[in-house]
Amino acid sequence: MAALTARGARTACAMIHLVEGRNLRLIAGFQLPSGFEPMQQFPVRSTLAGIVMRTGFPVVVDAVDADERVPVDAPIRAVGIQCYAGFPVRDPAGAVVGVCAVMDYQARHWSAEQLTAVDDAAQACTAFVAEQHAYEAEHHHRQYLDTLLDSLDTGVAACDADGNLVLVNRSLRDRLGIHTVEGTVEHWARHLPLTTPDGALVEPDQVPLLRALHGTDVHGIEYQLHTREGPCLFKVNAHAITDRHGQRLGAVALFHDITEVRRAEQLQQALSRSKDDYLNLVGHELRIPLMIIGNNLELAGDTSPDTPAGDLLPMIAAARRGSERLRHLVEALLDLSALDAGRAQLTVTEVDLVAVVTGTARDLDGRAAAKCVSLTQTTPARLLMLGDPQRLTQLVSALLDNAVTYTPGGGAVSIAVTSTETTVTIEVADTGPGIPEPERPHVFDRFFRGAIATELAIPGAGLGLAIAKLITERHHGTITIVPTEYQPGTRVHVALPRNPAEPSTHSAVTHAA
């Protein structure tokens, strides 16, 4: 630009200045005199360009030595310049932001053609400044938009009309574990870990951004995105981007994370089910013993005062059984609540687990014999561990009681205790009807009653195994249902660390899983 300007004005040299703070910055020059260093800054007040800046009008000097407008300390005096013509360079708002000037070593009378050449160059510089302003405005707008999009928790992906990815915001990049955006939507779609909520793979041509690019909008469809943190559920909207004439410019897809929303909904549903189960418990398990107590008390009240005491004993015994059943249920509810809330502290001491198992099995011998169920145990002579004796007894009792309850007459229940240096295991097996596979994940849920229990009218509140699970976890152990593919019945496996303060490797790995 400076060279063309000098040739057009037929001068020895040319230069272009732009304002930088309170100085002028030389940004371009052609055959500048010795001493005019490229990028050199000059104080505005000491230059002819400063006059152009202050007045906003061109400054034309035929003879430097004879023109009073030329400052005494003007740089052009020091390098032998004798004539000067400078025209303003303006920004889009019309403000003067620079000067385009030509100079020569001999005084002259400037012709209209020469000055027009300088003016044209200044106009070209003005257009360049306008272009730079537009570029900077666009850059700032893009930075603003990028910062805004990167600050969103919602994932955003966009492409242009040719299907090239132009944006994947920070939220979506972090979830996918990528740092750069490049390539086409087709390539991205083939590697996007996207499935339906039930785990079915989404074909590349059905990826929302690609569908929107091809003209099909996506509204509120749920997908599962497999991120670095695990699978997350997203509700996705995708739309084509068009101009005011309807010409497609690209497409954008928004990924709204609804994982926590769905979890909250599931929790709400679980709470509702728990409430219903609790109401059913109150309506059935509490009502029956209360009815037994009430009926027998009513019968006793209706008898004649002269009735012998012996005739009242069956009624008293029945009322006492109902009272015991009611008391056990209330105690189980309170115990479950205390364990769940952490209010029930363990009293840890050295315990002989074999003695606990033997004593508990002995207490259930009578009940098992009444049902013609054999109860056997396989244990070492002695097995010491650290634990709460009362809670461990409660754990073993819950497991054996559950096994005897669900085992029909003529069946068998067994309990086995084994150990390693760090872990003890308790395994209780029965020959009952077993647990259907769909029900296994729920057997340790409070108030859970399987279909078989309902069908066979087996009494119980669904609290025994829930309490057993809490006791096991308070001892840093695990409790699981072991599949029994080749024999009928149920097998419950409990693994406990011998020292609860230092959980075994088996226990720790199970919790991590």
Short mmCIF file of C-alpha atoms in Angstrom, two decimals:
data_model
loop_
_atom_site.label_atom_id
_atom_site.label_comp_id
_atom_site.label_asym_id
_atom_site.label_seq_id
_atom_site.Cartn_x
_atom_site.Cartn_y
_atom_site.Cartn_z
CA MET A 1 0.00 0.00 0.00
CA ALA A 2 2.79 2.47 0.91
CA ALA A 3 4.73 1.65 -2.27
CA LEU A 4 1.66 2.10 -4.51
CA THR A 5 0.88 5.39 -2.80
CA ALA A 6 4.42 6.72 -3.38
CA ARG A 7 4.32 5.73 -7.05
CA GLY A 8 0.86 7.24 -7.53
CA ALA A 9 1.94 10.55 -6.01
CA ARG A 10 5.37 10.35 -7.71
CA THR A 11 7.23 10.89 -4.44
CA ALA A 12 10.38 9.43 -2.97
CA CYS A 13 8.72 7.85 0.07
CA ALA A 14 5.40 7.13 1.77
CA MET A 15 4.27 6.11 5.25
CA ILE A 16 1.12 5.06 7.09
CA HIS A 17 0.58 5.80 10.78
CA LEU A 18 -2.10 4.56 13.16
CA VAL A 19 -2.91 5.98 16.58
CA GLU A 20 -1.61 3.98 19.56
CA GLY A 21 -2.50 5.64 22.83
CA ARG A 22 -1.03 9.14 22.79
CA ASN A 23 1.50 8.28 20.08
CA LEU A 24 1.49 7.50 16.38
CA ARG A 25 2.69 4.06 15.39
CA LEU A 26 4.38 3.67 12.01
CA ILE A 27 2.86 0.50 10.59
CA ALA A 28 4.02 0.74 6.96
CA GLY A 29 6.65 2.64 4.98
CA PHE A 30 8.26 2.81 1.55
CA GLN A 31 11.88 4.00 1.08
CA LEU A 32 11.80 5.87 4.37
CA PRO A 33 14.70 8.23 5.10
CA SER A 34 17.48 7.03 7.31
CA GLY A 35 16.27 7.38 10.89
CA PHE A 36 12.67 6.37 10.22
CA GLU A 37 12.86 2.93 11.87
CA PRO A 38 9.92 0.59 11.09
CA MET A 39 7.46 0.41 14.01
CA GLN A 40 9.02 3.61 15.49
CA GLN A 41 6.65 5.66 17.65
CA PHE A 42 6.47 9.46 17.48
CA PRO A 43 4.73 11.93 19.84
CA VAL A 44 1.65 13.22 18.05
CA ARG A 45 2.33 16.86 18.99
CA SER A 46 5.65 17.00 17.09
CA THR A 47 4.41 15.69 13.73
CA LEU A 48 2.49 16.98 10.76
CA ALA A 49 0.39 13.84 11.10
CA GLY A 50 -0.63 15.20 14.49
CA ILE A 51 -2.14 18.23 12.75
CA VAL A 52 -4.16 15.87 10.51
CA MET A 53 -5.30 14.02 13.63
CA ARG A 54 -6.33 17.19 15.47
CA THR A 55 -8.13 18.89 12.58
CA GLY A 56 -9.44 15.89 10.70
CA PHE A 57 -8.40 17.56 7.43
CA PRO A 58 -5.55 16.83 4.98
CA VAL A 59 -2.28 18.69 5.50
CA VAL A 60 -0.35 19.64 2.34
CA VAL A 61 3.09 21.28 2.68
CA ASP A 62 4.89 22.52 -0.46
CA ALA A 63 8.05 23.62 1.36
CA VAL A 64 8.81 22.49 4.90
CA ASP A 65 11.25 25.30 5.70
CA ALA A 66 8.76 27.98 4.59
CA ASP A 67 5.63 26.55 6.29
CA GLU A 68 4.96 27.73 9.84
CA ARG A 69 2.69 24.76 10.51
CA VAL A 70 5.63 22.37 10.62
CA PRO A 71 6.70 21.94 14.29
CA VAL A 72 10.26 22.92 15.08
CA ASP A 73 11.04 19.44 16.40
CA ALA A 74 9.22 17.60 13.59
CA PRO A 75 11.13 14.42 12.63
CA ILE A 76 10.94 15.30 8.92
CA ARG A 77 13.18 18.35 9.47
CA ALA A 78 15.96 16.11 10.79
CA VAL A 79 16.02 13.84 7.75
CA GLY A 80 15.88 16.43 4.96
CA ILE A 81 12.25 16.12 3.88
CA GLN A 82 11.09 19.25 2.00
CA CYS A 83 7.44 18.52 1.09
CA TYR A 84 4.61 16.56 2.68
CA ALA A 85 0.99 15.53 1.97
CA GLY A 86 -1.02 13.65 4.61
CA PHE A 87 -4.67 12.52 4.51
CA PRO A 88 -6.73 11.16 7.45
CA VAL A 89 -7.60 7.49 7.89
CA ARG A 90 -10.91 7.02 9.65
CA ASP A 91 -12.72 4.26 11.55
CA PRO A 92 -16.30 3.15 10.73
CA ALA A 93 -17.65 5.86 13.08
CA GLY A 94 -15.77 8.62 11.22
CA ALA A 95 -13.14 9.27 13.89
CA VAL A 96 -9.57 9.86 12.67
CA VAL A 97 -7.44 6.87 13.67
CA GLY A 98 -4.41 7.31 11.41
CA VAL A 99 -2.68 9.18 8.59
CA CYS A 100 -1.59 8.15 5.10
CA ALA A 101 1.21 10.47 3.89
CA VAL A 102 3.83 10.92 1.15
CA MET A 103 7.09 12.94 1.28
CA ASP A 104 9.92 14.07 -0.94
CA TYR A 105 13.36 15.63 -0.56
CA GLN A 106 12.59 18.63 -2.78
CA ALA A 107 9.93 21.29 -2.42
CA ARG A 108 7.10 21.11 -4.91
CA HIS A 109 3.71 22.40 -5.84
CA TRP A 110 1.41 19.44 -5.45
CA SER A 111 -0.82 18.61 -8.42
CA ALA A 112 -4.43 17.51 -8.04
CA GLU A 113 -3.53 14.11 -9.49
CA GLN A 114 -0.82 13.54 -6.89
CA LEU A 115 -3.08 14.52 -4.00
CA THR A 116 -5.89 12.33 -5.34
CA ALA A 117 -3.50 9.36 -5.30
CA VAL A 118 -2.77 10.02 -1.59
CA ASP A 119 -6.46 10.52 -0.85
CA ASP A 120 -7.34 7.26 -2.59
CA ALA A 121 -4.71 5.47 -0.53
CA ALA A 122 -6.14 6.99 2.68
CA GLN A 123 -9.61 5.78 1.66
CA ALA A 124 -8.19 2.32 1.03
CA CYS A 125 -6.63 2.41 4.50
CA THR A 126 -9.99 3.52 5.90
CA ALA A 127 -11.62 0.50 4.25
CA PHE A 128 -8.91 -1.74 5.70
CA VAL A 129 -9.49 -0.27 9.17
CA ALA A 130 -13.23 -0.88 8.76
CA GLU A 131 -12.49 -4.47 7.77
CA GLN A 132 -10.25 -4.91 10.79
CA HIS A 133 -12.90 -3.41 13.06
CA ALA A 134 -15.47 -5.80 11.62
CA TYR A 135 -13.10 -8.71 12.09
CA GLU A 136 -12.38 -7.71 15.68
CA ALA A 137 -16.08 -7.20 16.37
CA GLU A 138 -16.80 -10.64 14.93
CA HIS A 139 -13.91 -12.11 16.93
CA HIS A 140 -15.16 -10.49 20.13
CA HIS A 141 -18.68 -11.67 19.40
CA ARG A 142 -17.38 -15.19 18.80
CA GLN A 143 -15.35 -15.08 22.01
CA TYR A 144 -18.41 -13.88 23.90
CA LEU A 145 -20.53 -16.62 22.37
CA ASP A 146 -17.89 -19.30 22.97
CA THR A 147 -17.50 -18.20 26.60
CA LEU A 148 -21.25 -18.22 27.05
CA LEU A 149 -21.60 -21.70 25.53
CA ASP A 150 -18.65 -23.05 27.50
CA SER A 151 -20.21 -21.80 30.73
CA LEU A 152 -23.36 -23.84 30.14
CA ASP A 153 -23.85 -27.21 31.82
CA THR A 154 -25.96 -28.17 28.81
CA GLY A 155 -23.93 -29.86 26.08
CA VAL A 156 -23.97 -28.09 22.69
CA ALA A 157 -22.72 -29.36 19.33
CA ALA A 158 -23.04 -27.55 16.00
CA CYS A 159 -21.99 -28.04 12.38
CA ASP A 160 -22.01 -25.98 9.19
CA ALA A 161 -24.02 -26.63 6.03
CA ASP A 162 -21.29 -28.95 4.68
CA GLY A 163 -21.48 -31.14 7.78
CA ASN A 164 -18.22 -29.98 9.33
CA LEU A 165 -18.18 -29.72 13.12
CA VAL A 166 -17.72 -26.10 14.19
CA LEU A 167 -18.54 -26.32 17.89
CA VAL A 168 -18.60 -28.78 20.76
CA ASN A 169 -18.81 -26.80 24.00
CA ARG A 170 -16.83 -27.44 27.17
CA SER A 171 -19.59 -29.38 28.94
CA LEU A 172 -19.89 -31.92 26.14
CA ARG A 173 -16.12 -32.06 25.49
CA ASP A 174 -15.45 -32.82 29.16
CA ARG A 175 -18.04 -35.58 29.23
CA LEU A 176 -16.66 -37.15 26.05
CA GLY A 177 -13.04 -36.67 27.11
CA ILE A 178 -12.05 -34.74 23.98
CA HIS A 179 -10.06 -31.50 23.71
CA THR A 180 -10.39 -30.49 20.06
CA VAL A 181 -13.24 -30.25 17.56
CA GLU A 182 -12.51 -31.39 14.05
CA GLY A 183 -13.83 -33.56 11.25
CA THR A 184 -17.33 -34.11 9.94
CA VAL A 185 -20.56 -34.91 11.73
CA GLU A 186 -20.60 -38.32 10.00
CA HIS A 187 -17.19 -39.18 11.47
CA TRP A 188 -18.24 -37.85 14.88
CA ALA A 189 -21.51 -39.80 14.76
CA ARG A 190 -19.70 -43.08 14.08
CA HIS A 191 -17.63 -42.68 17.25
CA LEU A 192 -20.20 -41.00 19.52
CA PRO A 193 -20.95 -43.40 22.45
CA LEU A 194 -24.72 -42.89 22.20
CA THR A 195 -27.40 -45.48 22.95
CA THR A 196 -31.10 -45.53 23.68
CA PRO A 197 -32.08 -45.53 27.38
CA ASP A 198 -32.38 -49.34 27.29
CA GLY A 199 -28.84 -49.69 25.87
CA ALA A 200 -29.56 -50.25 22.16
CA LEU A 201 -26.90 -48.76 19.89
CA VAL A 202 -27.92 -45.63 17.95
CA GLU A 203 -27.01 -45.91 14.27
CA PRO A 204 -24.78 -43.05 12.99
CA ASP A 205 -27.45 -41.68 10.64
CA GLN A 206 -29.84 -41.43 13.61
CA VAL A 207 -27.53 -39.25 15.73
CA PRO A 208 -29.58 -36.08 16.50
CA LEU A 209 -27.15 -33.55 14.98
CA LEU A 210 -26.99 -35.47 11.71
CA ARG A 211 -30.77 -35.88 11.60
CA ALA A 212 -31.20 -32.11 12.08
CA LEU A 213 -28.66 -31.39 9.33
CA HIS A 214 -30.69 -33.58 6.96
CA GLY A 215 -33.90 -31.73 7.80
CA THR A 216 -35.48 -33.72 10.67
CA ASP A 217 -35.85 -31.82 13.93
CA VAL A 218 -35.45 -33.73 17.19
CA HIS A 219 -37.58 -32.72 20.18
CA GLY A 220 -37.07 -34.11 23.69
CA ILE A 221 -35.86 -37.58 22.72
CA GLU A 222 -33.97 -39.35 25.50
CA TYR A 223 -30.57 -40.92 24.85
CA GLN A 224 -27.92 -42.46 27.03
CA LEU A 225 -24.44 -41.00 26.57
CA HIS A 226 -21.60 -43.16 27.87
CA THR A 227 -19.21 -40.61 29.36
CA ARG A 228 -15.96 -40.92 31.30
CA GLU A 229 -17.99 -40.80 34.55
CA GLY A 230 -20.33 -43.55 33.37
CA PRO A 231 -23.65 -43.60 31.48
CA CYS A 232 -25.70 -40.41 31.72
CA LEU A 233 -29.25 -39.87 30.53
CA PHE A 234 -29.81 -36.89 28.23
CA LYS A 235 -32.87 -35.28 26.69
CA VAL A 236 -31.78 -34.04 23.26
CA ASN A 237 -33.16 -31.31 21.01
CA ALA A 238 -31.67 -30.76 17.55
CA HIS A 239 -32.64 -28.23 14.90
CA ALA A 240 -31.45 -26.99 11.52
CA ILE A 241 -29.99 -23.45 11.41
CA THR A 242 -31.37 -21.39 8.50
CA ASP A 243 -31.14 -17.81 7.29
CA ARG A 244 -34.13 -15.56 6.72
CA HIS A 245 -34.57 -17.00 3.25
CA GLY A 246 -34.75 -20.55 4.56
CA GLN A 247 -31.29 -21.48 3.32
CA ARG A 248 -29.76 -24.13 5.58
CA LEU A 249 -26.60 -22.87 7.30
CA GLY A 250 -25.97 -25.89 9.52
CA ALA A 251 -27.47 -27.60 12.56
CA VAL A 252 -27.23 -27.54 16.34
CA ALA A 253 -27.93 -30.19 19.01
CA LEU A 254 -28.51 -29.54 22.72
CA PHE A 255 -27.85 -32.27 25.30
CA HIS A 256 -29.75 -31.67 28.58
CA ASP A 257 -28.51 -33.96 31.37
CA ILE A 258 -31.55 -35.44 33.11
CA THR A 259 -29.69 -38.19 34.99
CA GLU A 260 -30.31 -36.64 38.41
CA VAL A 261 -33.91 -35.80 37.48
CA ARG A 262 -34.59 -39.43 36.61
CA ARG A 263 -32.85 -40.59 39.78
CA ALA A 264 -35.02 -38.21 41.80
CA GLU A 265 -38.10 -39.57 40.04
CA GLN A 266 -37.01 -43.13 40.75
CA LEU A 267 -36.34 -42.23 44.37
CA GLN A 268 -39.78 -40.65 44.59
CA GLN A 269 -41.31 -43.79 43.12
CA ALA A 270 -39.31 -45.91 45.58
CA LEU A 271 -40.51 -43.73 48.45
CA SER A 272 -44.08 -44.08 47.23
CA ARG A 273 -43.69 -47.84 47.01
CA SER A 274 -42.11 -47.88 50.47
CA LYS A 275 -45.03 -45.88 51.82
CA ASP A 276 -47.49 -48.27 50.19
CA ASP A 277 -45.56 -51.25 51.55
CA TYR A 278 -45.56 -49.70 54.99
CA LEU A 279 -49.31 -49.09 54.82
CA ASN A 280 -49.80 -52.69 53.70
CA LEU A 281 -47.66 -53.78 56.62
CA VAL A 282 -49.77 -51.76 59.03
CA GLY A 283 -52.93 -53.06 57.38
CA HIS A 284 -51.88 -56.70 57.56
CA GLU A 285 -49.02 -57.51 59.92
CA LEU A 286 -50.27 -55.18 62.66
CA ARG A 287 -53.95 -55.82 62.17
CA ILE A 288 -53.75 -59.61 62.55
CA PRO A 289 -52.07 -59.68 66.00
CA LEU A 290 -54.26 -56.81 67.18
CA MET A 291 -57.34 -58.74 66.01
CA ILE A 292 -56.14 -61.87 67.81
CA ILE A 293 -55.58 -59.93 71.02
CA GLY A 294 -58.89 -58.08 70.72
CA ASN A 295 -60.98 -61.17 69.91
CA ASN A 296 -59.57 -63.21 72.77
CA LEU A 297 -59.94 -60.37 75.23
CA GLU A 298 -63.51 -59.94 74.05
CA LEU A 299 -64.18 -63.68 74.52
CA ALA A 300 -62.64 -63.57 77.96
CA GLY A 301 -64.77 -60.55 78.81
CA ASP A 302 -67.95 -62.31 77.71
CA THR A 303 -67.42 -65.32 79.96
CA SER A 304 -69.35 -65.73 83.18
CA PRO A 305 -67.69 -64.56 86.38
CA ASP A 306 -68.02 -68.13 87.62
CA THR A 307 -65.99 -69.53 84.71
CA PRO A 308 -63.05 -71.54 86.00
CA ALA A 309 -59.66 -69.90 85.40
CA GLY A 310 -58.52 -72.96 83.46
CA ASP A 311 -61.09 -72.27 80.77
CA LEU A 312 -59.60 -68.81 80.22
CA LEU A 313 -56.03 -70.03 79.74
CA PRO A 314 -56.35 -70.75 75.95
CA MET A 315 -57.66 -67.22 75.38
CA ILE A 316 -54.85 -65.73 77.44
CA ALA A 317 -52.27 -67.80 75.57
CA ALA A 318 -53.65 -66.71 72.19
CA ALA A 319 -53.63 -63.05 73.26
CA ARG A 320 -50.07 -63.48 74.51
CA ARG A 321 -48.97 -64.93 71.12
CA GLY A 322 -50.56 -61.99 69.35
CA SER A 323 -48.83 -59.60 71.75
CA GLU A 324 -45.47 -61.28 71.15
CA ARG A 325 -45.93 -61.10 67.39
CA LEU A 326 -46.80 -57.42 67.67
CA ARG A 327 -43.85 -56.73 69.95
CA HIS A 328 -41.38 -58.48 67.60
CA LEU A 329 -42.68 -56.46 64.68
CA VAL A 330 -42.37 -53.12 66.49
CA GLU A 331 -38.88 -54.03 67.73
CA ALA A 332 -37.83 -54.96 64.18
CA LEU A 333 -39.09 -51.63 62.84
CA LEU A 334 -37.29 -49.67 65.56
CA ASP A 335 -34.13 -51.74 65.09
CA LEU A 336 -34.19 -51.20 61.32
CA SER A 337 -34.59 -47.46 61.80
CA ALA A 338 -31.74 -47.28 64.34
CA LEU A 339 -29.35 -49.28 62.14
CA ASP A 340 -30.27 -47.31 59.05
CA ALA A 341 -29.77 -43.94 60.78
CA GLY A 342 -26.51 -45.00 62.43
CA ARG A 343 -27.92 -44.59 65.95
CA ALA A 344 -27.26 -48.22 66.87
CA GLN A 345 -23.58 -48.36 67.82
CA LEU A 346 -21.69 -51.65 67.59
CA THR A 347 -20.13 -53.02 70.74
CA VAL A 348 -17.09 -54.66 69.15
CA THR A 349 -15.33 -57.38 71.10
CA GLU A 350 -13.71 -60.74 70.42
CA VAL A 351 -16.41 -63.22 69.45
CA ASP A 352 -16.38 -66.96 68.83
CA LEU A 353 -18.53 -67.07 65.69
CA VAL A 354 -18.94 -70.83 65.97
CA ALA A 355 -20.50 -70.42 69.43
CA VAL A 356 -22.87 -67.77 68.00
CA VAL A 357 -23.94 -70.08 65.16
CA THR A 358 -24.31 -73.13 67.41
CA GLY A 359 -26.41 -71.26 69.97
CA THR A 360 -28.66 -69.71 67.36
CA ALA A 361 -29.18 -73.03 65.56
CA ARG A 362 -30.04 -74.68 68.88
CA ASP A 363 -32.73 -72.04 69.50
CA LEU A 364 -34.33 -72.83 66.14
CA ASP A 365 -34.10 -76.63 66.46
CA GLY A 366 -37.58 -76.91 67.95
CA ARG A 367 -39.22 -74.83 65.23
CA ALA A 368 -37.39 -76.72 62.48
CA ALA A 369 -38.33 -80.09 64.01
CA ALA A 370 -42.00 -79.03 64.20
CA LYS A 371 -41.92 -78.51 60.40
CA CYS A 372 -39.94 -81.74 59.85
CA VAL A 373 -37.04 -79.65 58.50
CA SER A 374 -33.52 -80.89 59.20
CA LEU A 375 -31.09 -78.25 60.46
CA THR A 376 -27.37 -79.03 60.12
CA GLN A 377 -24.21 -77.01 60.59
CA THR A 378 -20.64 -77.34 59.31
CA THR A 379 -18.18 -75.32 61.36
CA PRO A 380 -14.67 -75.51 62.77
CA ALA A 381 -14.25 -76.12 66.48
CA ARG A 382 -13.68 -72.42 67.15
CA LEU A 383 -13.44 -69.24 65.08
CA LEU A 384 -12.51 -65.93 66.70
CA MET A 385 -13.24 -62.55 65.12
CA LEU A 386 -13.97 -58.98 66.19
CA GLY A 387 -17.63 -58.02 66.12
CA ASP A 388 -20.75 -57.20 68.05
CA PRO A 389 -21.94 -60.51 69.61
CA GLN A 390 -25.57 -59.39 69.85
CA ARG A 391 -25.71 -58.14 66.27
CA LEU A 392 -23.93 -61.22 64.90
CA THR A 393 -26.45 -63.41 66.72
CA GLN A 394 -29.23 -61.31 65.21
CA LEU A 395 -27.67 -61.73 61.76
CA VAL A 396 -27.39 -65.52 61.98
CA SER A 397 -30.89 -65.76 63.50
CA ALA A 398 -32.40 -63.73 60.63
CA LEU A 399 -30.74 -65.96 58.02
CA LEU A 400 -31.73 -69.24 59.66
CA ASP A 401 -35.24 -68.02 60.50
CA ASN A 402 -35.79 -67.00 56.88
CA ALA A 403 -34.48 -70.35 55.62
CA VAL A 404 -36.66 -72.41 57.96
CA THR A 405 -39.71 -70.26 57.17
CA TYR A 406 -39.45 -70.85 53.41
CA THR A 407 -38.43 -74.52 53.53
CA PRO A 408 -41.38 -76.94 53.23
CA GLY A 409 -41.79 -80.01 55.45
CA GLY A 410 -39.25 -82.72 54.74
CA GLY A 411 -36.72 -80.16 53.49
CA ALA A 412 -33.29 -79.24 54.83
CA VAL A 413 -31.47 -76.12 56.03
CA SER A 414 -27.70 -75.97 56.45
CA ILE A 415 -25.29 -73.39 57.76
CA ALA A 416 -21.54 -73.46 57.09
CA VAL A 417 -18.78 -71.28 58.52
CA THR A 418 -15.33 -71.00 56.91
CA SER A 419 -12.45 -68.57 57.19
CA THR A 420 -9.18 -67.23 55.84
CA GLU A 421 -6.61 -65.13 57.66
CA THR A 422 -8.61 -61.96 57.02
CA THR A 423 -12.18 -63.06 56.26
CA VAL A 424 -14.91 -65.24 57.71
CA THR A 425 -17.86 -66.48 55.66
CA ILE A 426 -21.29 -67.67 56.68
CA GLU A 427 -23.39 -69.54 54.14
CA VAL A 428 -26.97 -70.56 54.78
CA ALA A 429 -28.67 -72.87 52.25
CA ASP A 430 -32.19 -74.28 52.11
CA THR A 431 -34.26 -76.53 49.85
CA GLY A 432 -37.20 -74.13 49.61
CA PRO A 433 -38.78 -72.81 46.41
CA GLY A 434 -35.86 -70.46 45.72
CA ILE A 435 -35.90 -66.83 44.59
CA PRO A 436 -36.84 -66.00 40.99
CA GLU A 437 -34.03 -64.11 39.23
CA PRO A 438 -36.05 -60.87 38.73
CA GLU A 439 -36.67 -60.71 42.50
CA ARG A 440 -33.03 -61.23 43.60
CA PRO A 441 -32.00 -57.55 43.43
CA HIS A 442 -34.86 -56.72 45.85
CA VAL A 443 -34.64 -59.44 48.48
CA PHE A 444 -32.70 -57.15 50.87
CA ASP A 445 -35.14 -54.25 50.42
CA ARG A 446 -37.26 -53.48 53.46
CA PHE A 447 -40.86 -54.73 53.33
CA PHE A 448 -40.11 -56.77 50.19
CA ARG A 449 -42.31 -59.83 49.87
CA GLY A 450 -41.81 -62.13 46.92
CA ALA A 451 -44.56 -63.63 44.82
CA ILE A 452 -44.06 -67.04 46.44
CA ALA A 453 -44.54 -65.59 49.95
CA THR A 454 -47.82 -64.02 48.86
CA GLU A 455 -48.96 -67.12 46.99
CA LEU A 456 -48.22 -69.50 49.88
CA ALA A 457 -49.41 -67.00 52.52
CA ILE A 458 -46.09 -67.25 54.37
CA PRO A 459 -46.19 -64.83 57.32
CA GLY A 460 -43.61 -62.10 57.70
CA ALA A 461 -43.05 -58.37 57.30
CA GLY A 462 -40.10 -58.46 54.88
CA LEU A 463 -37.70 -57.00 57.46
CA GLY A 464 -35.39 -59.89 58.38
CA LEU A 465 -33.04 -59.79 55.40
CA ALA A 466 -33.08 -55.98 55.35
CA ILE A 467 -31.82 -55.98 58.95
CA ALA A 468 -29.29 -58.71 58.11
CA LYS A 469 -27.90 -56.55 55.30
CA LEU A 470 -27.52 -53.50 57.56
CA ILE A 471 -25.75 -55.54 60.26
CA THR A 472 -23.40 -57.00 57.64
CA GLU A 473 -22.58 -53.57 56.24
CA ARG A 474 -21.99 -52.15 59.74
CA HIS A 475 -19.34 -54.89 60.10
CA HIS A 476 -17.85 -53.79 56.71
CA GLY A 477 -18.97 -57.03 55.10
CA THR A 478 -21.08 -58.10 52.11
CA ILE A 479 -24.19 -60.24 51.80
CA THR A 480 -25.31 -61.77 48.51
CA ILE A 481 -27.67 -64.35 47.07
CA VAL A 482 -25.68 -67.13 45.40
CA PRO A 483 -27.37 -68.64 42.32
CA THR A 484 -28.25 -72.34 42.69
CA GLU A 485 -28.62 -73.52 39.11
CA TYR A 486 -28.50 -77.29 39.65
CA GLN A 487 -30.40 -77.64 42.93
CA PRO A 488 -33.56 -76.13 44.41
CA GLY A 489 -33.59 -73.56 47.19
CA THR A 490 -31.75 -70.43 48.20
CA ARG A 491 -28.17 -69.85 49.30
CA VAL A 492 -27.19 -66.68 51.17
CA HIS A 493 -23.47 -65.84 51.38
CA VAL A 494 -22.07 -63.44 54.00
CA ALA A 495 -18.42 -62.33 54.02
CA LEU A 496 -17.10 -60.45 57.07
CA PRO A 497 -13.62 -59.14 57.88
CA ARG A 498 -12.16 -60.70 60.99
CA ASN A 499 -11.27 -57.17 62.08
CA PRO A 500 -14.07 -54.70 61.09
CA ALA A 501 -11.68 -51.74 61.46
CA GLU A 502 -9.57 -53.22 58.64
CA PRO A 503 -11.99 -54.61 56.03
CA SER A 504 -10.77 -57.58 54.07
CA THR A 505 -9.64 -57.31 50.47
CA HIS A 506 -12.70 -59.28 49.40
CA SER A 507 -15.03 -56.90 51.21
CA ALA A 508 -13.34 -53.77 49.87
CA VAL A 509 -13.38 -55.00 46.29
CA THR A 510 -17.03 -55.95 46.53
CA HIS A 511 -17.95 -52.46 47.78
CA ALA A 512 -15.92 -50.86 44.98
CA ALA A 513 -17.74 -52.97 42.42
#
